[in-house]
Every structure is written in structure tokens, then in C-alpha cells.
PDB file of C-alpha atoms in Angstrom:
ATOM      1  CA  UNK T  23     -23.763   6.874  -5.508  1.00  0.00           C
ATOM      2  CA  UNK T  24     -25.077  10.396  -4.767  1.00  0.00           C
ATOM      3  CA  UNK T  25     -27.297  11.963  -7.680  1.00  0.00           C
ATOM      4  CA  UNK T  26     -25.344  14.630  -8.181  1.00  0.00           C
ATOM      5  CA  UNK T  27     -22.618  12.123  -9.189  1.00  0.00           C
ATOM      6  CA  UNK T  28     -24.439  11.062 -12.603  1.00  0.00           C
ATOM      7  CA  UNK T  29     -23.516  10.804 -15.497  1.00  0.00           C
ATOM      8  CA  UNK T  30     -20.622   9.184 -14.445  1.00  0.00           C
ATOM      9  CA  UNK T  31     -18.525   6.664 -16.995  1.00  0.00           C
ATOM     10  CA  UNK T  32     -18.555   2.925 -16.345  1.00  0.00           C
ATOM     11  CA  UNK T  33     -15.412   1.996 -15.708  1.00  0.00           C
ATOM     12  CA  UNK T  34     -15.245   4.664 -12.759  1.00  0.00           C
ATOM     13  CA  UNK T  35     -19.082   3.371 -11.471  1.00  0.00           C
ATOM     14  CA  UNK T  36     -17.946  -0.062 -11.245  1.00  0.00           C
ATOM     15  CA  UNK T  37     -14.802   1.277  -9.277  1.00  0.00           C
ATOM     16  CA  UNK T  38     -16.691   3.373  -7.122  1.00  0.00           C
ATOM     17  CA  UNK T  39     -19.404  -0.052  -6.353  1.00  0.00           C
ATOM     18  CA  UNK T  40     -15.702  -2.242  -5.211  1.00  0.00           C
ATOM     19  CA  UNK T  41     -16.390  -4.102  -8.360  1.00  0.00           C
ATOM     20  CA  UNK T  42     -12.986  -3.211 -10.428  1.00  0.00           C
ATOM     21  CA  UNK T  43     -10.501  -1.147 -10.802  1.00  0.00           C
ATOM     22  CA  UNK T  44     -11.248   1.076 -13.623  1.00  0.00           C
ATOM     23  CA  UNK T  45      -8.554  -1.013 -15.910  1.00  0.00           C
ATOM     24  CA  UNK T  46      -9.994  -4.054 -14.920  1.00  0.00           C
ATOM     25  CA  UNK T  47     -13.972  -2.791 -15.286  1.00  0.00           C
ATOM     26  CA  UNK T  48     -12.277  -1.844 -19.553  1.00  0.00           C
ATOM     27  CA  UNK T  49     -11.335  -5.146 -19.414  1.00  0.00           C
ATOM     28  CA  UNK T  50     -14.894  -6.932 -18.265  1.00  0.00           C
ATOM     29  CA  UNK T  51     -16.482  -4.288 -20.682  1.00  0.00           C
ATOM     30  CA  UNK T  52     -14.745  -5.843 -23.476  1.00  0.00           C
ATOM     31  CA  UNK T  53     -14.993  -9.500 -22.463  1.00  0.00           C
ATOM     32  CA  UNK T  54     -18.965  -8.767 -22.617  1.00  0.00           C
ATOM     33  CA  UNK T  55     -18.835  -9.021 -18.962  1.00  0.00           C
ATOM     34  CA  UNK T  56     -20.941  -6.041 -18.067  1.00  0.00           C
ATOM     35  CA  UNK T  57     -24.616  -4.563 -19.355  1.00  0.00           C
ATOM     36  CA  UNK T  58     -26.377  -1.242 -19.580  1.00  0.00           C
ATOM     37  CA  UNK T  59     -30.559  -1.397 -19.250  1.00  0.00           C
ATOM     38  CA  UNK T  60     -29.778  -5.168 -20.683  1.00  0.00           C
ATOM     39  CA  UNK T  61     -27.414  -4.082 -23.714  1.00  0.00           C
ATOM     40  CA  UNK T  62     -23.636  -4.906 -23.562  1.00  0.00           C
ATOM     41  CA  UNK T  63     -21.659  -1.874 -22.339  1.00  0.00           C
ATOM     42  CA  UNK T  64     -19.129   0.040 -24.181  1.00  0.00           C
ATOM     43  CA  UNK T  65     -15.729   1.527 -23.391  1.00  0.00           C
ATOM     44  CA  UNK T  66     -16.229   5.096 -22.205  1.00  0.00           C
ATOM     45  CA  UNK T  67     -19.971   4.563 -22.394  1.00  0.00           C
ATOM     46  CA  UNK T  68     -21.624   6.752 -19.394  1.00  0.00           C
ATOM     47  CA  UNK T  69     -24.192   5.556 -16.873  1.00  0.00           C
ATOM     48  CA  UNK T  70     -27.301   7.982 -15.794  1.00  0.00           C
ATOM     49  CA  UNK T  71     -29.343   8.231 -12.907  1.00  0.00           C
ATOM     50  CA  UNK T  72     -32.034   5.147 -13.292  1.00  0.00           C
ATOM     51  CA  UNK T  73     -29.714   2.943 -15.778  1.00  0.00           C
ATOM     52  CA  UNK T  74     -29.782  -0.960 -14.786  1.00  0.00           C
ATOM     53  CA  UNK T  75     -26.041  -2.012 -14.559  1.00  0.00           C
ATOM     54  CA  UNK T  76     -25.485  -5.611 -14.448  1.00  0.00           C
ATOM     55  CA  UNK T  77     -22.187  -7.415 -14.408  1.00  0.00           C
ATOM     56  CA  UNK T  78     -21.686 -11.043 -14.759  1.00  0.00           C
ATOM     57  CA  UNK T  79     -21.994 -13.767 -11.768  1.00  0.00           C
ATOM     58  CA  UNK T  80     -18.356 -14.087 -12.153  1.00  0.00           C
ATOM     59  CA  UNK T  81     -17.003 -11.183 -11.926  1.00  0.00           C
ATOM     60  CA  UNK T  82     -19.213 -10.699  -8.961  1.00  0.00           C
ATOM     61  CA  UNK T  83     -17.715 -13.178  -7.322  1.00  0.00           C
ATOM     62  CA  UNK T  84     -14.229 -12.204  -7.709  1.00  0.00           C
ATOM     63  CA  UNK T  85     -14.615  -8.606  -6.450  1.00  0.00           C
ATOM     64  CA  UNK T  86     -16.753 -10.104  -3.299  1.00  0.00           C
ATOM     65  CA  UNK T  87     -14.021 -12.521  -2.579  1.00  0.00           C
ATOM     66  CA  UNK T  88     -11.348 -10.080  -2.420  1.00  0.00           C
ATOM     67  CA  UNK T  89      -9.569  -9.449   0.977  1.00  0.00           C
ATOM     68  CA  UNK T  90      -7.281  -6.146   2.159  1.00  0.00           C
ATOM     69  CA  UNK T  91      -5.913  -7.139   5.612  1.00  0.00           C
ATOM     70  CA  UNK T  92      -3.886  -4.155   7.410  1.00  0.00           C
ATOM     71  CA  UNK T  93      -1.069  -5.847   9.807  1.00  0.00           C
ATOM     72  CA  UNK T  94       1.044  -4.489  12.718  1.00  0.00           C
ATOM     73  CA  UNK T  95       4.321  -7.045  12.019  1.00  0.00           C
ATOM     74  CA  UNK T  96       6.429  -7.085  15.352  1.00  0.00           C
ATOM     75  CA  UNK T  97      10.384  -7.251  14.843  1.00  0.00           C
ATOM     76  CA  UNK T  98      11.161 -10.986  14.671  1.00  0.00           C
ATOM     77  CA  UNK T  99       8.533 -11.905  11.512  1.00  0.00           C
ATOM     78  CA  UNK T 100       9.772 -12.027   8.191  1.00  0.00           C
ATOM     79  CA  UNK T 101       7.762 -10.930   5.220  1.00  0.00           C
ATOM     80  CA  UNK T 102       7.976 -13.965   3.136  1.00  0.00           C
ATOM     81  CA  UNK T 103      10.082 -17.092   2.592  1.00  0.00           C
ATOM     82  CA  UNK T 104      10.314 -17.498   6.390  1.00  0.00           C
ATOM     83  CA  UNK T 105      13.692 -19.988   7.468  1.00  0.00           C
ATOM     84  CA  UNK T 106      13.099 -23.585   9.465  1.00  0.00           C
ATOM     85  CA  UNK T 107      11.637 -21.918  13.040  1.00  0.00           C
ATOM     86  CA  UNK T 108      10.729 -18.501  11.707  1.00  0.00           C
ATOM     87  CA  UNK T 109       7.585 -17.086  11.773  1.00  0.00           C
ATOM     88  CA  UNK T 110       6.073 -15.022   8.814  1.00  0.00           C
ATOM     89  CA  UNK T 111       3.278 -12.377   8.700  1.00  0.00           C
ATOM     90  CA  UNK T 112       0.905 -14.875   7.573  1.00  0.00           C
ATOM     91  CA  UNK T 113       1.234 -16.964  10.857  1.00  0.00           C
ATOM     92  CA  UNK T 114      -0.163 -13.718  12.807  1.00  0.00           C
ATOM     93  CA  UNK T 115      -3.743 -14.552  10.846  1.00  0.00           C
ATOM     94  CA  UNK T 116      -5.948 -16.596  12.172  1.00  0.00           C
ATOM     95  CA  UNK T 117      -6.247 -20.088  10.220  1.00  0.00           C
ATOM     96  CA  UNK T 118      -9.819 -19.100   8.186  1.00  0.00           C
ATOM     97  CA  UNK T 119      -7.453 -16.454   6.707  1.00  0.00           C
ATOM     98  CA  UNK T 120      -4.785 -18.078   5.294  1.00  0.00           C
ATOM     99  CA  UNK T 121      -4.970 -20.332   1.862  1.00  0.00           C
ATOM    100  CA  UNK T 122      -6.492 -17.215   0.496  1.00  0.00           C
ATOM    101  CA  UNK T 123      -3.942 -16.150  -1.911  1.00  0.00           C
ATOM    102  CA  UNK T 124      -3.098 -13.155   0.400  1.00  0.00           C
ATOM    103  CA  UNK T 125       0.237 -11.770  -0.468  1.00  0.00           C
ATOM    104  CA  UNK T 126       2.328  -9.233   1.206  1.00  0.00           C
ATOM    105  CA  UNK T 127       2.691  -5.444  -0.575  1.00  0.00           C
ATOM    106  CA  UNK T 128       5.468  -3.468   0.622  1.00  0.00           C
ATOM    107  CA  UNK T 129       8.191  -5.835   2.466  1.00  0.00           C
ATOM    108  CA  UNK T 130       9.411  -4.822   5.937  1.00  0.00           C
ATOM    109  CA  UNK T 131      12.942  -6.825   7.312  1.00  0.00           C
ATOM    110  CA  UNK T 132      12.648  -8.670  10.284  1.00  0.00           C
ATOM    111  CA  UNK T 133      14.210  -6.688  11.872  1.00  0.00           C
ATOM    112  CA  UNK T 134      11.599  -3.797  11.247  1.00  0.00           C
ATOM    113  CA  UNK T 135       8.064  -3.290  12.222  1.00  0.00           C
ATOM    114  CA  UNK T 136       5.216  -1.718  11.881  1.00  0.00           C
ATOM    115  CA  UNK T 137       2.496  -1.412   8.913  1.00  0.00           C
ATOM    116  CA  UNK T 138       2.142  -4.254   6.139  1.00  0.00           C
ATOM    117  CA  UNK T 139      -0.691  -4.316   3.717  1.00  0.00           C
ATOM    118  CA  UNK T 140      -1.930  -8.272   2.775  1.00  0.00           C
ATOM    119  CA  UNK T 141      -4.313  -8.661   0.101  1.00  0.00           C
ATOM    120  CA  UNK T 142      -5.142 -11.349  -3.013  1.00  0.00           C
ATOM    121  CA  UNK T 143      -6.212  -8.188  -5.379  1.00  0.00           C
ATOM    122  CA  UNK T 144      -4.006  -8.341  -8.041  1.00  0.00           C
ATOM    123  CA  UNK T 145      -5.605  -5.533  -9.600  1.00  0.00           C
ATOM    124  CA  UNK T 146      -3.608  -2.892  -6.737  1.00  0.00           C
ATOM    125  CA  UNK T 147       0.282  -4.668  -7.101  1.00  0.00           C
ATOM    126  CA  UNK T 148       1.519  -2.564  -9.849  1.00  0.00           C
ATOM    127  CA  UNK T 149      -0.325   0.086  -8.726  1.00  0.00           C
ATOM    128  CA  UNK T 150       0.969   0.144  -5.473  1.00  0.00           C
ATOM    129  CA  UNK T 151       4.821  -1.259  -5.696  1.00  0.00           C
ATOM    130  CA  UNK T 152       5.837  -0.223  -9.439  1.00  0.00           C
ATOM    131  CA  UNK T 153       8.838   2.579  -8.896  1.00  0.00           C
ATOM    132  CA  UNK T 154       6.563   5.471 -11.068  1.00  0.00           C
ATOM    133  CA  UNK T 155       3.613   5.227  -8.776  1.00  0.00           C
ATOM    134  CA  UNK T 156       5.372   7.497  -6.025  1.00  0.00           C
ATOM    135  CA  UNK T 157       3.012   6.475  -3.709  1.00  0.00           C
ATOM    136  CA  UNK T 158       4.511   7.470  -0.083  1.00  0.00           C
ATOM    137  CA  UNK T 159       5.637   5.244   2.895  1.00  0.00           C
ATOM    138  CA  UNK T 160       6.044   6.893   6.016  1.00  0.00           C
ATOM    139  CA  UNK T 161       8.587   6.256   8.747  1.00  0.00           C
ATOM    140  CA  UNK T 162       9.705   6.383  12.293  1.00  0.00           C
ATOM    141  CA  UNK T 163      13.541   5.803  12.292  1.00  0.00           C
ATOM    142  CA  UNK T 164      15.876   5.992  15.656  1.00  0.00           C
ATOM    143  CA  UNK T 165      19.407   5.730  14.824  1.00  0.00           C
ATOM    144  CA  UNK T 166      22.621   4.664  18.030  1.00  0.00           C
ATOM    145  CA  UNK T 167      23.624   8.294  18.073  1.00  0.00           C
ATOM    146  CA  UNK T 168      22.680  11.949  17.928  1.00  0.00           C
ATOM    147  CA  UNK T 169      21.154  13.227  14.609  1.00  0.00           C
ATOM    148  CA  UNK T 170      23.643  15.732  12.938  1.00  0.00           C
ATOM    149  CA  UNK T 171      22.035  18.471  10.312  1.00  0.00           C
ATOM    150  CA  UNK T 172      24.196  17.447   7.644  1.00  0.00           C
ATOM    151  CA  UNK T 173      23.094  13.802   7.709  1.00  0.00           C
ATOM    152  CA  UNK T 174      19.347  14.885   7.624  1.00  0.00           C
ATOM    153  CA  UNK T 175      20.070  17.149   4.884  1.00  0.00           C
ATOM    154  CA  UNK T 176      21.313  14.182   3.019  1.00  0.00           C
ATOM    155  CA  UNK T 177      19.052  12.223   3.281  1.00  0.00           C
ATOM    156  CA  UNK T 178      16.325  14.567   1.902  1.00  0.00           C
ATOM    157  CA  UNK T 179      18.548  14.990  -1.024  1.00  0.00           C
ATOM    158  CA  UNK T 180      19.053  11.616  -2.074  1.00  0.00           C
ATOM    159  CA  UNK T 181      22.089   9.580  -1.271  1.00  0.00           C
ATOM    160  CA  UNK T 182      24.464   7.277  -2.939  1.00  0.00           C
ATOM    161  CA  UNK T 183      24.579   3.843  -2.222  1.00  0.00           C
ATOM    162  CA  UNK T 184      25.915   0.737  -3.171  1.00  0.00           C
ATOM    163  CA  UNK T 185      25.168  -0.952  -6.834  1.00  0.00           C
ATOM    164  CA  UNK T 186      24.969   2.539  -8.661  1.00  0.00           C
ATOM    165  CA  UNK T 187      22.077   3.384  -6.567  1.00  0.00           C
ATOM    166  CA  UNK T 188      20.665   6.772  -5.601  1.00  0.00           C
ATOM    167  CA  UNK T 189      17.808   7.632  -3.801  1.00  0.00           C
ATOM    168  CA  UNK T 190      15.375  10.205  -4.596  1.00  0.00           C
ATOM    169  CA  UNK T 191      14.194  12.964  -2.673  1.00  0.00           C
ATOM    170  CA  UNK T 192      12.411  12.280   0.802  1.00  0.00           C
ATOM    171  CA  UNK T 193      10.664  14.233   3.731  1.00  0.00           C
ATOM    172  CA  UNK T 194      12.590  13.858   7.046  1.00  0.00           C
ATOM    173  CA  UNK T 195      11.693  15.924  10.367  1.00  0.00           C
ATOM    174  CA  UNK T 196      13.624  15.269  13.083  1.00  0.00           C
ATOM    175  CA  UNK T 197      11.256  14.083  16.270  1.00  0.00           C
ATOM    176  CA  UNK T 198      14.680  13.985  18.936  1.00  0.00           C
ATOM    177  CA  UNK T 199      18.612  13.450  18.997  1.00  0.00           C
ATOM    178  CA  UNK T 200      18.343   9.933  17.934  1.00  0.00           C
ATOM    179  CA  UNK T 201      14.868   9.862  16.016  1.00  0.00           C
ATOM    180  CA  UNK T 202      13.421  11.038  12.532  1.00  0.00           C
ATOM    181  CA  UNK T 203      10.203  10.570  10.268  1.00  0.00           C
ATOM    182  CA  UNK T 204      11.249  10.393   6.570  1.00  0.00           C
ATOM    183  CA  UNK T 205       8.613   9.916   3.917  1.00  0.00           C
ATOM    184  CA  UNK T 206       9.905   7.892   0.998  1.00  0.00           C
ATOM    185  CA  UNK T 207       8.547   7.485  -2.532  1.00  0.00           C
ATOM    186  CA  UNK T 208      10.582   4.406  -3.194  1.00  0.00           C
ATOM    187  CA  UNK T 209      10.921   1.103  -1.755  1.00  0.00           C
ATOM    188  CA  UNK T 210      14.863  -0.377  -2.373  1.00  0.00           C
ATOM    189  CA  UNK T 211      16.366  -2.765  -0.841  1.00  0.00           C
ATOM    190  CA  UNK T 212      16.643  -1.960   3.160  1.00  0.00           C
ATOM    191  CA  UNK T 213      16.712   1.250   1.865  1.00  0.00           C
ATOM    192  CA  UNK T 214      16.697   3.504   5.099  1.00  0.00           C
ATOM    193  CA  UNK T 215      19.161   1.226   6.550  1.00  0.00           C
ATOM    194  CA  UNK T 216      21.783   1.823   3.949  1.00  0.00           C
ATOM    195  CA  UNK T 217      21.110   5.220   3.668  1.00  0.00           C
ATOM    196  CA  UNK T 218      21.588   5.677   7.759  1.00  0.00           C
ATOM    197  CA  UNK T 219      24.977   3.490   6.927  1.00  0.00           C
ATOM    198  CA  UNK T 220      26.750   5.638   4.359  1.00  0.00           C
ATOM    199  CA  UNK T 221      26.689   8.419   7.121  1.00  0.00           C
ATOM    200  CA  UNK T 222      27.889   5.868   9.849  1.00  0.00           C
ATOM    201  CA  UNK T 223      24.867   5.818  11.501  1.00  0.00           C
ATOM    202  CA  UNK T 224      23.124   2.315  12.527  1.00  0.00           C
ATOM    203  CA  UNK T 225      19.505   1.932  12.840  1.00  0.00           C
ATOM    204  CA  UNK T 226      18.326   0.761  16.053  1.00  0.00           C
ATOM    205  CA  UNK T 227      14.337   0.689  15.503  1.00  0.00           C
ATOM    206  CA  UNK T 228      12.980   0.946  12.252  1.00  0.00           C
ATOM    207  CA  UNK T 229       8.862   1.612  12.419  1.00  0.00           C
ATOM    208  CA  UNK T 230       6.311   1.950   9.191  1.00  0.00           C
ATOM    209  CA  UNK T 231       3.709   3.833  10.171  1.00  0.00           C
ATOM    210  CA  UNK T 232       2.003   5.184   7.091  1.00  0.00           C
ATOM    211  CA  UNK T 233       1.383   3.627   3.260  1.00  0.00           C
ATOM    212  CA  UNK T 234      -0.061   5.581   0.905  1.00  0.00           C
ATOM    213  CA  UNK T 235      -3.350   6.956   2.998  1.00  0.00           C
ATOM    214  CA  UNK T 236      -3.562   4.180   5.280  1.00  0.00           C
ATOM    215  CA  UNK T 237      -2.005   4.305   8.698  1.00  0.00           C
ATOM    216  CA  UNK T 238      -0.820   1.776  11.239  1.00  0.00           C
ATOM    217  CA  UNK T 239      -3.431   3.760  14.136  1.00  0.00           C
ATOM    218  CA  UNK T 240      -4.578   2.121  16.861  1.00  0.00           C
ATOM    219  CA  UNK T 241      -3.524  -1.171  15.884  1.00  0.00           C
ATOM    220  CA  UNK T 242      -0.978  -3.510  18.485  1.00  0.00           C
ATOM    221  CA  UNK T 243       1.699  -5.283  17.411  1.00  0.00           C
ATOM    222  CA  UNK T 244       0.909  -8.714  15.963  1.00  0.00           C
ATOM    223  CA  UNK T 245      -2.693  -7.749  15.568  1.00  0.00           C
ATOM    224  CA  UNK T 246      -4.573  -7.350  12.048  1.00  0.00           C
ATOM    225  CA  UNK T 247      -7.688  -5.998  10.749  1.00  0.00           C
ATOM    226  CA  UNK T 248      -9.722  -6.480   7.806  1.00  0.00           C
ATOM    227  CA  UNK T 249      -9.850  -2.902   5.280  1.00  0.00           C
ATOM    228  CA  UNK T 250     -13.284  -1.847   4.704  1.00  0.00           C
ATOM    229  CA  UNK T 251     -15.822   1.113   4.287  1.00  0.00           C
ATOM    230  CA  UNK T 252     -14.765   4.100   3.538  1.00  0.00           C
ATOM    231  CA  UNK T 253     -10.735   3.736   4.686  1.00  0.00           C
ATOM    232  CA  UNK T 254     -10.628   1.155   1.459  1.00  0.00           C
ATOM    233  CA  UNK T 255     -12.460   3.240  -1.056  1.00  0.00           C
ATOM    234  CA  UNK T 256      -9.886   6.171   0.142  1.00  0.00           C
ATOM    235  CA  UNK T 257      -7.335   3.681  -0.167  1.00  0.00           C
ATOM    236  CA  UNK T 258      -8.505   2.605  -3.396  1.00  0.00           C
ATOM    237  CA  UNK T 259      -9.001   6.000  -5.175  1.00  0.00           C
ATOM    238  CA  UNK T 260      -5.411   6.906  -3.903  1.00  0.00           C
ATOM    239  CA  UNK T 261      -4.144   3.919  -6.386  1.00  0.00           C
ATOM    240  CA  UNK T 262      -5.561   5.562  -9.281  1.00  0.00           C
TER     241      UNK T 262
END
């Protein structure tokens, strides 16, 4: 942490050293978890340039043994849950990865692709999935015929679907005839795909590309790689 960055309050210096999420560092502060120059800390308490932080072994060794995996899924994988003879995103890790408590955040069909986050850091679920976060997912979408400008429209509106539904406002750009990008907010229910449907319009390739400020890249389908540096701490200060 730069210099110029002090004082800075605990809760956001353990955040900023991977340790917590500034909920979670309130919550060691008040379990006794964490000292300042060897006296326990205090909610809101701020740190200065030369302090001696210490925070218990064990809550050391749960931030060090957390895991943020970014996956390309190929169409054919399931999320979770997989059927007799399916395979699910987890079978696309090597064996040292799985038993780890990884879970999937942010579901794709199998018949989709594209990005999927897998991690066992509880402390980012709510953050990430709950409805109010409006943290965006970004899409490639081709469709079995040409795009009309009232359907586009539409769908940047919101749209009413089945179960008393409606969608909320997204961010589509047509790319070609058959092919858009829409940014959603929300994550119902094969969402795109029943929003493409109320328009008579089938989806034919369905691609995630983009959550929140992480992006699928570089990466091939199947492949995975581990979250790290400064694309997690981005990642990370996005949540909050």
C-alpha cells in the first residue's frame, strides 16, 4: 500500500491485503481476530503509515486458501447437477482442483458458452448474484433470422415474459443481421432466450463474454485459469 494511501480504515486495509472483504474484516474485528501495534482493533479504527497489523493464524489461512478460477464452458457442459453421462464445469479442472468447495457464480445452460466464474469465497456470492447488485453480464447473442429494429428496441426496454416477469433495461448493439451484444443487469431464468422467444426469434449461439470487469479474453474453450494480481483486486473492488 502506497504512502499516500494512509490513514486508511481497517476494514478497507485488510481488503486491499486479499485478507477480507470489508464486511468480513468488521466481522474478524469484532471476534478479536485482528490487532493494531499489539492492541485489539476497533470498528472504524484507522491504520497509519508504520502501524503493526496482525490478524489471527486463522483467518490467515482462510483468505490464503481461497481460489477464483475464470472458465471458458463449451456448449455441451452443464453448470451443476450434471445427468448420468454429462459432463459439468468442474470436470474441465484438473483433479488437484476439485474437492475444493469451488462453486459456480453466474449459471450458463448447456446449451450456452462462454465465461463462468468458480470460486469457494463465500464472502463475493451475494455480492455478486443478489438481484440489487446490478453488476453487468455481457453477451454475444446470434438469433435464426435477421435482427428487426423493433425487436432490439424491445429488448432494451424490458420485456414481458412468462410468470409475471419483466426484464429491466439492457444495452444491445447490433454486431450483424443475425447477431447482438446486450449487457444485462439481471440474471433470470434463460433469460435472453425467452426474451429472443416472445419476439419469435430462436437463439442459435448464446456466448458470455464479460462479468462484472472480468472478461472471457484470450481464453479457449474448455480451458481455465486461476484469478490473480491485479485482474482480482479490480474484480474485487468492483463487488463493493
Amino acid at each position: 500500500m502506497k504512502d499516500s494511501n494512509f490513514p486508511v480504515r481497517i476494514n478497507k486495509y485488510l481488503k486491499d491485503k486479499g485478507i477480507a472483504s470489508r464486511r468480513k474484516a468488521d466481522d474478524l474485528i469484532l471476534n478479536g481476530e485482528v490487532t493494531i501495534n499489539d492492541e485489539a482493533a476497533q470498528i472504524g479504527q484507522k491504520v497509519f503509515l508504520g502501524d503493526e497489523v496482525a490478524v489471527s493464524d486463522r483467518a490467515l489461512e482462510e483468505s490464503q486458501n481461497k481460489i477464483y478460477l475464470l472458465v471458458n464452458k463449451p456448449v455441451g457442459i452443464v453448470s451443476h447437477n450434471p445427468l448420468p453421462g454429462q459432463k459439468e464445469v468442474l470436470d474441465l479442472l484438473p483433479q488437484n482442483m476439485r474437492g475444493k468447495g469451488l462453486a459456480v457464480l453466474g449459471r450458463l445452460d448447456r446449451a450456452s458458452r462462454g465465461l463462468m466464474l468458480l470460486s469457494n469465497d463465500g464472502t463475493i456470492v451475494d455480492k455478486l448474484l443478489n438481484p440489487r447488485s446490478k453488476h453487468e453480464k455481457e453477451y454475444i447473442v446470434e438469433v435464426d433470422k435477421p435482427l428487426r429494429h423493433f425487436f432490439l428496441k424491445r429488448m432494451r426496454e424490458g420485456i414481458h415474459l412468462s410468470g409475471g416477469i419483466t426484464s429491466k433495461q439492457a444495452e444491445v448493439e447490433k454486431i450483424n443481421d443475425t447477431t447482438f451484444k446486450i449487457v444485462l443487469t439481471e440474471g433470470k431464468k434463460h433469460q435472453i432466450r425467452r426474451m429472443a422467444d416472445a419476439f419469435g426469434f430462436a437463439v442459435r449461439d448464446l456466448k458470455r463474454i464479460r462479468i462484472a470487469t472480468l472478461t472471457l479474453g484470450k481464453l479457449k474453450e474448455g480451458d481455465h485459469k486461476i484469478l490473480k494480481g491485479k485482474e482480482l483486486e479490480k474484480f474485487r473492488n468492483a463487488l463493493e
